[in-house]
Amino acid sequence: MGRGKVQLKPIADKIRRQVTFSKRRSGLIKKARELSVLCSVEVGLVIFSAKGRLYEFCSAERKKKDVVNSMKGEGT
């Protein structure tokens, strides 16, 4: 028997929300890296925090700059 549906709702406490964001961000980046290595695929991940800070992961370093610049609106 699997788990039931989890009801998603915003975290009210600012500190708890930031801690959860940091943990989830780290987990997403780790999974993106694993997917890239295990499946030999190029993976790009862009995350913006609530304050607008940019976090990125790109499995192909040569394309990382292009991805980040396009997300920032600077073009290539």
XYZ file of C-alpha atoms in Angstrom:
76
model
C 0.000 0.000 0.000
C 1.442 3.365 -1.028
C 1.386 6.673 0.723
C -1.690 8.832 0.532
C -1.789 12.169 -1.242
C 0.071 14.927 0.535
C -1.777 18.210 0.697
C 0.553 21.005 -0.419
C 0.241 24.377 1.248
C 2.645 27.297 1.737
C 4.888 27.203 4.802
C 3.911 30.166 6.971
C 7.055 30.358 9.126
C 9.720 32.293 7.199
C 12.710 30.456 8.722
C 11.180 27.007 8.215
C 10.333 27.948 4.625
C 13.953 28.974 3.944
C 15.329 25.782 5.524
C 12.934 23.656 3.477
C 13.869 25.547 0.304
C 17.586 24.971 0.927
C 17.122 21.249 1.542
C 14.855 20.779 -1.471
C 17.190 22.802 -3.697
C 20.134 20.614 -2.706
C 18.080 17.484 -3.323
C 16.971 18.647 -6.778
C 20.529 19.478 -7.816
C 21.744 16.093 -6.563
C 19.018 14.292 -8.536
C 19.797 16.313 -11.677
C 23.477 15.354 -11.375
C 22.558 11.669 -10.862
C 20.248 11.704 -13.895
C 23.012 13.226 -15.996
C 25.592 10.623 -14.973
C 23.374 7.525 -14.957
C 21.610 8.213 -18.258
C 24.397 10.082 -20.099
C 22.111 13.024 -20.815
C 22.548 16.774 -20.586
C 20.536 18.280 -17.757
C 19.905 21.931 -16.974
C 18.208 23.147 -13.815
C 17.400 26.756 -12.953
C 15.909 27.746 -9.594
C 14.945 31.232 -8.422
C 14.504 31.822 -4.695
C 11.723 33.964 -3.239
C 14.240 36.817 -3.054
C 15.125 36.380 -6.730
C 18.504 34.704 -6.236
C 19.493 32.406 -9.096
C 20.702 28.843 -8.525
C 21.665 26.718 -11.496
C 23.046 23.338 -12.466
C 24.087 22.330 -15.949
C 25.693 18.990 -16.757
C 27.465 20.423 -19.805
C 29.750 23.218 -18.606
C 30.115 24.702 -22.090
C 26.367 25.337 -22.250
C 25.980 26.586 -18.687
C 26.842 30.174 -19.557
C 24.351 30.216 -22.441
C 21.555 28.835 -20.251
C 22.204 31.282 -17.412
C 22.482 34.275 -19.740
C 19.226 33.417 -21.497
C 17.429 33.084 -18.142
C 18.807 36.448 -17.034
C 17.558 37.946 -20.297
C 21.015 38.806 -21.610
C 20.763 36.651 -24.739
C 23.684 34.918 -26.406
